[in-house]
Tab-separated table of C-alpha atoms and ligand atoms in Angstrom:
chain	number	residue	atom	x	y	z
A	1243	MET	CA	0.049	-4.964	-23.719
A	1244	HIS	CA	-0.077	-6.548	-20.341
A	1245	LEU	CA	-3.968	-6.396	-20.621
A	1246	THR	CA	-3.936	-8.446	-23.662
A	1247	SER	CA	-1.316	-11.083	-22.452
A	1248	PHE	CA	-3.462	-11.508	-19.258
A	1249	VAL	CA	-6.745	-11.993	-21.251
A	1250	GLU	CA	-4.779	-14.286	-23.656
A	1251	SER	CA	-3.668	-16.370	-20.583
A	1252	GLY	CA	-7.287	-17.408	-20.313
A	1253	THR	CA	-8.657	-15.356	-17.609
A	1254	MET	CA	-11.903	-13.779	-17.996
A	1255	ALA	CA	-11.770	-10.137	-18.717
A	1256	PHE	CA	-14.001	-7.763	-16.755
A	1257	ASP	CA	-15.795	-4.551	-17.808
A	1258	THR	CA	-14.482	-2.978	-14.401
A	1259	GLU	CA	-17.252	-0.824	-12.740
A	1260	ILE	CA	-16.498	2.397	-10.873
A	1261	LEU	CA	-18.754	2.421	-7.831
A	1262	GLN	CA	-19.745	5.505	-5.772
A	1263	PRO	CA	-19.303	5.045	-1.992
A	1264	ASP	CA	-23.089	5.560	-1.413
A	1265	ASP	CA	-25.405	2.734	-0.208
A	1266	ALA	CA	-26.067	1.409	-3.454
A	1267	GLY	CA	-22.393	1.424	-4.424
A	1268	ILE	CA	-21.349	-0.270	-1.269
A	1269	ALA	CA	-24.006	-3.015	-1.402
A	1270	SER	CA	-22.896	-3.792	-4.857
A	1271	ALA	CA	-19.248	-4.139	-3.815
A	1272	ALA	CA	-20.365	-6.307	-0.965
A	1273	ARG	CA	-22.320	-8.555	-3.326
A	1274	ARG	CA	-19.275	-8.872	-5.794
A	1275	LEU	CA	-16.906	-9.721	-2.777
A	1276	ARG	CA	-19.419	-12.267	-1.682
A	1277	LYS	CA	-19.551	-13.939	-5.096
A	1278	GLY	CA	-15.703	-14.195	-4.983
A	1279	ASP	CA	-15.111	-11.296	-7.291
A	1280	LEU	CA	-12.280	-8.673	-6.842
A	1281	VAL	CA	-13.233	-5.232	-5.844
A	1282	ALA	CA	-10.669	-2.217	-5.325
A	1283	PHE	CA	-11.665	0.140	-2.595
A	1284	ALA	CA	-10.195	3.328	-1.048
A	1285	THR	CA	-8.365	3.162	2.252
A	1286	GLU	CA	-6.753	6.257	3.997
A	1287	THR	CA	-3.409	4.929	3.128
A	1288	VAL	CA	-3.639	3.625	-0.441
A	1289	TYR	CA	-6.267	1.785	-2.542
A	1290	GLY	CA	-6.561	-1.736	-1.668
A	1291	LEU	CA	-7.403	-4.897	-4.174
A	1292	GLY	CA	-9.896	-6.668	-2.129
A	1293	ALA	CA	-11.144	-10.272	-2.117
A	1294	ASP	CA	-13.098	-12.396	0.597
A	1295	ALA	CA	-10.353	-13.601	2.788
A	1296	ARG	CA	-11.956	-16.811	3.566
A	1297	ASN	CA	-12.204	-17.687	-0.130
A	1298	GLY	CA	-9.176	-19.393	-1.747
A	1299	THR	CA	-10.088	-18.880	-5.307
A	1300	ALA	CA	-10.956	-15.304	-4.643
A	1301	VAL	CA	-7.658	-14.780	-3.020
A	1302	ALA	CA	-5.672	-16.593	-5.833
A	1303	ASN	CA	-7.273	-14.237	-8.143
A	1304	ILE	CA	-5.605	-11.320	-6.507
A	1305	PHE	CA	-2.068	-12.782	-7.423
A	1306	GLN	CA	-3.255	-13.330	-11.040
A	1307	ALA	CA	-4.773	-9.806	-11.341
A	1308	LYS	CA	-1.621	-8.122	-9.841
A	1309	ASP	CA	0.865	-10.318	-12.028
A	1310	ARG	CA	2.424	-11.205	-8.489
A	1311	PRO	CA	5.036	-13.659	-9.164
A	1312	THR	CA	5.007	-15.348	-5.994
A	1313	PHE	CA	2.335	-15.772	-3.165
A	1314	ASN	CA	3.213	-12.688	-0.997
A	1315	PRO	CA	1.163	-12.966	1.962
A	1316	LEU	CA	-1.826	-10.408	2.301
A	1317	ILE	CA	-3.057	-7.918	4.789
A	1318	VAL	CA	-6.757	-8.915	6.164
A	1319	HIS	CA	-8.873	-5.831	6.702
A	1320	VAL	CA	-11.573	-6.087	9.456
A	1321	ALA	CA	-13.966	-3.498	10.968
A	1322	ASN	CA	-12.812	-3.199	14.569
A	1323	MET	CA	-10.997	-4.834	17.316
A	1324	ASP	CA	-13.567	-7.418	18.064
A	1325	ALA	CA	-13.069	-8.776	14.611
A	1326	VAL	CA	-9.245	-8.652	14.939
A	1327	ARG	CA	-9.456	-10.923	18.003
A	1328	GLU	CA	-11.572	-13.576	16.174
A	1329	ILE	CA	-8.802	-13.821	13.631
A	1330	VAL	CA	-5.406	-13.552	15.544
A	1331	ASP	CA	-4.027	-13.800	19.159
A	1332	LEU	CA	-2.709	-10.258	19.730
A	1333	PRO	CA	0.058	-10.078	22.280
A	1334	ASP	CA	-0.361	-7.436	24.746
A	1335	ILE	CA	2.324	-5.228	23.417
A	1336	LEU	CA	0.668	-5.089	19.991
A	1337	GLU	CA	-2.702	-4.703	21.380
A	1338	LYS	CA	-1.439	-1.483	22.784
A	1339	ALA	CA	-0.424	-0.346	19.330
A	1340	GLY	CA	-3.982	-1.359	17.981
A	1341	ASP	CA	-5.655	0.676	20.763
A	1342	ALA	CA	-3.626	3.642	20.083
A	1343	PHE	CA	-3.710	3.826	16.193
A	1344	TRP	CA	-6.768	1.841	14.782
A	1345	PRO	CA	-8.734	2.640	13.121
A	1346	GLY	CA	-5.770	4.058	11.029
A	1347	PRO	CA	-2.650	3.417	8.934
A	1348	LEU	CA	-1.398	0.477	11.186
A	1349	THR	CA	-0.944	-3.237	10.269
A	1350	LEU	CA	-0.031	-5.666	13.035
A	1351	LEU	CA	1.656	-9.229	12.604
A	1352	ALA	CA	0.277	-11.628	15.073
A	1353	PRO	CA	-0.313	-15.478	15.217
A	1354	ILE	CA	-3.419	-16.531	13.346
A	1355	ARG	CA	-6.043	-18.122	15.488
A	1356	SER	CA	-6.888	-21.876	14.846
A	1357	GLY	CA	-10.496	-21.892	13.430
A	1358	ALA	CA	-10.188	-18.376	11.849
A	1359	HIS	CA	-11.364	-19.803	8.502
A	1360	ILE	CA	-8.878	-17.537	6.495
A	1361	SER	CA	-7.635	-19.033	3.304
A	1362	ASP	CA	-4.046	-20.464	3.687
A	1363	LEU	CA	-2.903	-18.235	0.677
A	1364	VAL	CA	-3.333	-15.037	2.814
A	1365	THR	CA	-0.494	-15.989	5.134
A	1366	ALA	CA	1.431	-17.948	2.363
A	1367	GLY	CA	1.179	-20.777	4.826
A	1368	MET	CA	2.928	-18.825	7.694
A	1369	SER	CA	1.881	-18.731	11.192
A	1370	ASN	CA	1.609	-15.015	11.357
A	1371	LEU	CA	-1.194	-12.962	9.813
A	1372	ALA	CA	-1.174	-9.250	9.068
A	1373	ILE	CA	-4.328	-7.415	10.236
A	1374	ARG	CA	-5.431	-3.877	9.903
A	1375	VAL	CA	-8.449	-1.785	10.733
A	1376	PRO	CA	-8.713	0.871	8.152
A	1377	ALA	CA	-10.279	4.384	9.073
A	1378	HIS	CA	-11.541	5.528	5.564
A	1379	PRO	CA	-15.254	5.700	5.685
A	1380	SER	CA	-16.004	3.821	2.539
A	1381	ALA	CA	-13.581	0.957	3.609
A	1382	GLN	CA	-15.548	0.909	6.995
A	1383	ALA	CA	-18.720	0.867	5.102
A	1384	LEU	CA	-17.741	-1.931	2.802
A	1385	LEU	CA	-16.272	-4.136	5.835
A	1386	ASP	CA	-19.785	-3.311	7.481
A	1387	ALA	CA	-21.795	-4.414	4.380
A	1388	PHE	CA	-19.747	-7.493	3.736
A	1389	ASP	CA	-19.486	-8.514	7.138
A	1390	GLY	CA	-16.397	-10.389	6.918
A	1391	PRO	CA	-12.674	-10.196	6.511
A	1392	ILE	CA	-11.265	-8.670	3.239
A	1393	ALA	CA	-7.673	-9.706	2.134
A	1394	ALA	CA	-6.321	-6.769	0.191
A	1395	PRO	CA	-2.916	-5.876	-0.962
A	1396	SER	CA	-2.206	-2.405	-2.608
A	1397	ALA	CA	-4.402	-2.002	-5.970
A	1398	ASN	CA	-1.328	-1.968	-8.374
A	1399	ARG	CA	0.297	-4.588	-10.441
A	1400	SER	CA	3.472	-6.102	-8.880
A	1401	GLY	CA	6.420	-3.875	-8.478
A	1402	ARG	CA	4.588	-0.756	-9.527
A	1403	ILE	CA	3.703	2.581	-7.656
A	1404	SER	CA	0.651	2.093	-5.185
A	1405	PRO	CA	-2.673	3.935	-6.364
A	1406	THR	CA	-3.972	6.633	-4.317
A	1407	ILE	CA	-6.916	7.886	-6.577
A	1408	ALA	CA	-9.464	5.584	-8.421
A	1409	SER	CA	-8.298	6.421	-11.852
A	1410	ASP	CA	-5.005	5.170	-11.189
A	1411	VAL	CA	-6.517	1.914	-10.055
A	1412	MET	CA	-8.267	1.686	-13.180
A	1413	ILE	CA	-5.058	2.116	-15.188
A	1414	GLU	CA	-3.358	-0.644	-13.273
A	1415	LEU	CA	-6.301	-3.201	-12.994
A	1416	GLY	CA	-8.887	-2.060	-15.407
A	1417	GLY	CA	-10.305	-5.053	-17.242
A	1418	ARG	CA	-8.732	-7.359	-14.598
A	1419	ILE	CA	-11.130	-6.825	-11.655
A	1420	SER	CA	-14.929	-6.491	-11.181
A	1421	ALA	CA	-15.228	-2.864	-9.566
A	1422	ILE	CA	-13.400	-0.006	-7.872
A	1423	VAL	CA	-15.226	1.654	-5.111
A	1424	ASP	CA	-14.206	5.532	-5.743
A	1425	GLY	CA	-13.602	6.918	-2.113
A	1426	GLY	CA	-11.582	9.877	-3.478
A	1427	PRO	CA	-7.889	10.727	-2.951
A	1428	CYS	CA	-6.164	8.650	0.074
A	1429	ALA	CA	-5.547	11.139	2.657
A	1430	VAL	CA	-2.380	9.504	4.017
A	1431	GLY	CA	-0.970	8.316	0.677
A	1432	LEU	CA	1.536	5.892	2.025
A	1433	GLU	CA	0.860	2.317	3.054
A	1434	SER	CA	0.414	1.375	6.486
A	1435	THR	CA	3.172	0.831	9.107
A	1436	ILE	CA	3.722	-2.809	9.817
A	1437	ILE	CA	4.683	-3.809	13.311
A	1438	GLY	CA	5.310	-7.351	14.342
A	1439	ILE	CA	6.973	-9.000	17.311
A	1440	GLU	CA	10.257	-10.825	17.878
A	1441	ASP	CA	11.435	-12.113	21.312
A	1442	ASP	CA	8.532	-10.454	23.019
A	1443	HIS	CA	9.813	-7.051	21.434
A	1444	PRO	CA	7.840	-5.021	18.863
A	1445	VAL	CA	9.653	-4.684	15.520
A	1446	LEU	CA	9.084	-2.204	12.706
A	1447	LEU	CA	8.619	-4.326	9.419
A	1448	ARG	CA	7.586	-1.529	7.074
A	1449	PRO	CA	7.856	2.270	7.907
A	1450	GLY	CA	4.452	3.799	6.900
A	1451	GLY	CA	1.651	6.190	7.513
A	1452	ILE	CA	2.305	6.572	11.307
A	1453	ALA	CA	5.083	9.072	11.975
A	1454	ILE	CA	8.042	7.138	13.551
A	1455	GLU	CA	8.104	9.264	16.584
A	1456	ALA	CA	4.466	8.437	17.481
A	1457	LEU	CA	5.611	4.975	17.745
A	1458	THR	CA	8.592	5.627	19.799
A	1459	ASP	CA	6.442	7.690	22.230
A	1460	LEU	CA	4.038	4.712	22.676
A	1461	PHE	CA	6.464	2.081	23.056
A	1462	GLY	CA	8.961	4.344	25.186
A	1463	HIS	CA	11.847	3.351	22.788
A	1464	ALA	CA	12.774	3.387	19.061
A	1465	LEU	CA	11.563	0.220	17.325
A	1466	MET	CA	14.013	-2.508	16.383
A	1467	THR	CA	13.918	-3.757	12.622
A	1468	PRO	CA	13.745	-7.344	12.218
A	1469	HIS	CA	16.785	-9.671	12.726
A	1470	ASN	CA	15.037	-12.960	12.189
A	1471	CYS	CA	14.545	-13.429	8.570
A	1472	GLY	CA	11.719	-15.821	9.353
A	1473	ILE	CA	9.644	-12.751	9.287
A	1474	GLN	CA	9.750	-11.558	5.918
A	1475	ALA	CA	10.315	-7.814	5.538
A	1476	PRO	CA	7.578	-6.274	3.407
A	1477	GLY	CA	8.176	-4.900	0.147
A	1478	GLN	CA	11.097	-7.480	0.195
A	1479	LEU	CA	12.018	-6.755	-3.203
A	1480	ARG	CA	14.710	-4.006	-3.432
A	1481	SER	CA	13.167	-2.429	-6.557
A	1482	HIS	CA	9.507	-1.788	-5.735
A	1483	TYR	CA	7.187	1.184	-6.615
A	1484	ALA	CA	9.176	1.592	-9.593
A	1485	PRO	CA	8.280	4.156	-12.337
A	1486	ASP	CA	9.474	3.444	-15.845
A	1487	CYS	CA	12.019	6.491	-15.763
A	1488	ALA	CA	15.217	6.304	-13.937
A	1489	ILE	CA	15.176	8.181	-10.665
A	1490	ARG	CA	18.167	10.168	-8.757
A	1491	LEU	CA	17.683	10.665	-5.151
A	1492	ASP	CA	19.004	13.623	-2.736
A	1493	VAL	CA	19.584	15.986	-5.744
A	1494	ASN	CA	20.012	19.537	-4.869
A	1495	GLN	CA	21.026	20.641	-8.584
A	1496	PRO	CA	18.883	18.732	-11.066
A	1497	ARG	CA	20.380	18.653	-14.682
A	1498	SER	CA	18.354	20.529	-17.084
A	1499	ASP	CA	16.943	17.477	-18.922
A	1500	GLU	CA	15.406	16.020	-15.716
A	1501	LEU	CA	12.043	16.311	-13.971
A	1502	PHE	CA	12.508	17.565	-10.576
A	1503	ILE	CA	10.400	16.716	-7.606
A	1504	ARG	CA	10.680	19.248	-4.998
A	1505	PHE	CA	9.875	19.639	-1.270
A	1506	GLY	CA	9.742	22.920	0.439
A	1507	SER	CA	10.898	26.182	-1.085
A	1508	GLY	CA	13.502	24.516	-3.280
A	1509	GLN	CA	15.657	25.256	-6.197
A	1510	MET	CA	13.773	26.554	-9.382
A	1511	HIS	CA	13.646	24.160	-12.493
A	1512	GLU	CA	12.048	24.253	-15.728
A	1513	TYR	CA	9.937	20.936	-15.132
A	1514	CYS	CA	9.023	20.887	-11.412
A	1515	ILE	CA	6.399	18.843	-9.491
A	1516	ASP	CA	6.157	19.988	-5.637
A	1517	LEU	CA	5.507	17.270	-3.075
A	1518	SER	CA	4.627	20.116	-0.571
A	1519	GLN	CA	5.630	23.777	-1.183
A	1520	THR	CA	5.385	24.521	2.553
A	1521	GLY	CA	7.846	21.463	3.574
A	1522	ASP	CA	5.074	19.646	5.103
A	1523	LEU	CA	5.911	15.985	5.332
A	1524	VAL	CA	2.228	14.925	5.873
A	1525	GLU	CA	1.247	16.819	2.789
A	1526	ALA	CA	4.300	15.183	0.868
A	1527	ALA	CA	3.239	11.819	1.888
A	1528	ALA	CA	-0.197	12.169	0.614
A	1529	ASN	CA	1.193	13.401	-2.771
A	1530	LEU	CA	4.154	11.112	-2.970
A	1531	PHE	CA	2.877	8.180	-5.308
A	1532	ASN	CA	0.629	10.488	-7.475
A	1533	SER	CA	3.697	12.767	-7.893
A	1534	LEU	CA	5.778	9.899	-8.934
A	1535	ARG	CA	3.154	8.879	-11.485
A	1536	ARG	CA	2.825	12.183	-12.868
A	1537	ALA	CA	6.498	12.759	-13.070
A	1538	ASP	CA	6.899	9.438	-14.854
A	1539	GLN	CA	4.328	10.400	-17.447
A	1540	LYS	CA	5.615	14.034	-17.882
A	1541	ALA	CA	9.186	13.057	-18.087
A	1542	GLN	CA	8.340	10.480	-20.945
A	1543	GLU	CA	6.030	12.895	-22.719
A	1544	LEU	CA	8.839	15.676	-22.727
A	1545	GLY	CA	11.443	13.134	-23.751
A	1546	LEU	CA	13.601	13.918	-20.578
A	1547	ARG	CA	16.398	11.625	-19.305
A	1548	GLY	CA	14.709	10.836	-15.782
A	1549	ILE	CA	13.384	12.206	-12.504
A	1550	ALA	CA	15.669	13.861	-9.719
A	1551	VAL	CA	14.337	14.135	-6.283
A	1552	THR	CA	15.269	16.708	-3.879
A	1553	PRO	CA	16.471	15.376	-0.510
A	1554	ILE	CA	13.796	14.683	2.215
A	1555	PRO	CA	14.266	15.137	6.109
A	1556	ASP	CA	14.670	11.679	7.392
A	1557	LYS	CA	12.027	12.319	10.393
A	1558	GLY	CA	8.181	11.774	10.831
A	1559	LEU	CA	6.611	10.588	7.736
A	1560	GLY	CA	9.905	11.231	5.789
A	1561	VAL	CA	11.424	8.051	7.059
A	1562	ALA	CA	8.617	6.129	5.224
A	1563	ILE	CA	8.924	8.478	2.183
A	1564	ASN	CA	12.499	7.974	1.908
A	1565	ASP	CA	11.995	4.086	2.266
A	1566	ARG	CA	9.632	4.433	-0.844
A	1567	LEU	CA	11.870	6.583	-2.829
A	1568	ARG	CA	14.804	4.347	-2.204
A	1569	ARG	CA	12.824	1.295	-3.622
A	1570	ALA	CA	11.642	3.374	-6.560
A	1571	ALA	CA	15.317	4.371	-7.504
A	1572	ALA	CA	16.755	0.925	-6.702
A	1573	PRO	CA	18.399	-0.959	-9.857
A	1574	ARG	CA	15.724	-2.706	-11.535
A	1575	ASP	CA	16.013	-6.723	-11.571
H	1098	TXA	O1	-1.723	0.478	3.762
H	1098	TXA	C1	-1.726	-0.840	3.280
H	1098	TXA	O2	-1.050	-1.465	4.084
H	1098	TXA	C2	-2.231	-1.253	2.078
H	1098	TXA	C3	-3.717	-1.185	2.156
H	1098	TXA	C4	-4.641	-1.758	0.920
H	1098	TXA	O3	-4.322	-1.732	3.417
H	1098	TXA	N1	-1.952	-2.558	1.840
H	1098	TXA	C5	-0.820	-2.964	1.478
H	1098	TXA	O4	-0.554	-4.421	1.109
H	1098	TXA	O5	0.402	-2.096	1.376
H	1098	TXA	P1	0.614	-4.827	0.321
H	1098	TXA	O6	0.307	-6.203	-0.026
H	1098	TXA	O7	0.975	-4.047	-0.866
H	1098	TXA	O8	1.859	-4.864	1.310
H	1098	TXA	C6	1.807	-5.687	2.456
H	1098	TXA	C7	2.991	-6.139	2.699
H	1098	TXA	C8	3.702	-7.021	1.763
H	1098	TXA	O9	4.917	-6.496	1.727
H	1098	TXA	C9	3.622	-8.467	2.492
H	1098	TXA	O10	4.864	-9.043	2.194
H	1098	TXA	C10	3.625	-8.061	4.075
H	1098	TXA	O11	2.901	-6.850	4.213
H	1098	TXA	N2	2.909	-9.246	4.565
H	1098	TXA	C11	1.593	-9.386	4.773
H	1098	TXA	N3	1.332	-10.383	5.427
H	1098	TXA	C12	2.405	-10.825	6.010
H	1098	TXA	C13	2.619	-11.773	6.834
H	1098	TXA	N4	1.796	-12.825	7.319
H	1098	TXA	N5	4.103	-11.943	7.196
H	1098	TXA	C14	5.056	-11.257	6.928
H	1098	TXA	N6	4.631	-10.044	5.901
H	1098	TXA	C15	3.377	-10.003	5.617
H	1099	MG	MG1	2.035	-3.066	-2.455
């Protein structure tokens, strides 16, 4: 349905190719990016939908492929700190975070340098640019082969669950993009933590793949959340990461006609999916989006009324898990 309306809207349909993360696959992916085509690739957080960040047409095609209603700004992915410094002026306090967590699941928001040659669409015309050095070996190999900045949002259609395996990217974007580099399942499974700066203080714009306590340790205090609405909080839409089924959170006693997402050795139920049987928040984060997708499919197949989710402790990666679950459960606009 989506695919048909998209193709009918006049955009060329692609025979989306799955590429292996070997030399030939990575070289092919880099060639496609150079041509201005879209290539999805694995990062340690979630799969990204990549385009050459310097090519305005390629970046515009990201919004088209995702059915993104507005030009939300995009994260630029680069190989290392030197490449970061070519694109943004990193305040010392953010550089400290980059030194501690890059390469890894961290995105920093900093003023774009003049002459950075990044398409205006990437920042949606704002003066700050979001930048990240991913750790995943195939993302690093692609950045190395492409030898330039890659703009990439998560590789899902707008408002839907971020994909953490290549086959889910195919479901979301097959026919709309040139290729997918299959780097296997994403180890972190949640998007990156986004940190910006406000009045010289670091602010947490999106909880993500870095445990909240690790940030508190690094900065010596808990991070503030933004006051200045000039900085747009990411995932701004309250309903986001939304499965098709209704979701209830903090449920200890699921109804018999609900699919139950459990954490730890929870309540037994006829239809269960476990985030982590041992109550491990890192494992639960890695399984979260895939579990939501499976739960959604299963609940529909079985004709259940919806999905119930057990309470998740609000510490470590649980803070980001609960943020995503609240958005998944929010009333739909
Ligand atoms: O882990 C991740 O961060 C993944 C992988 C692919 O890197 N990417 C990702 O991108 O989650 P996306 O577009 O789904 O979410 C990025 C969020 C968006 O909500 C966007 O509004 C915000 O970051 N963002 C990006 N650039 C920004 C900017 N210049 N100012 C404010 N917010 C920005
Ligand atoms: Mg996203």
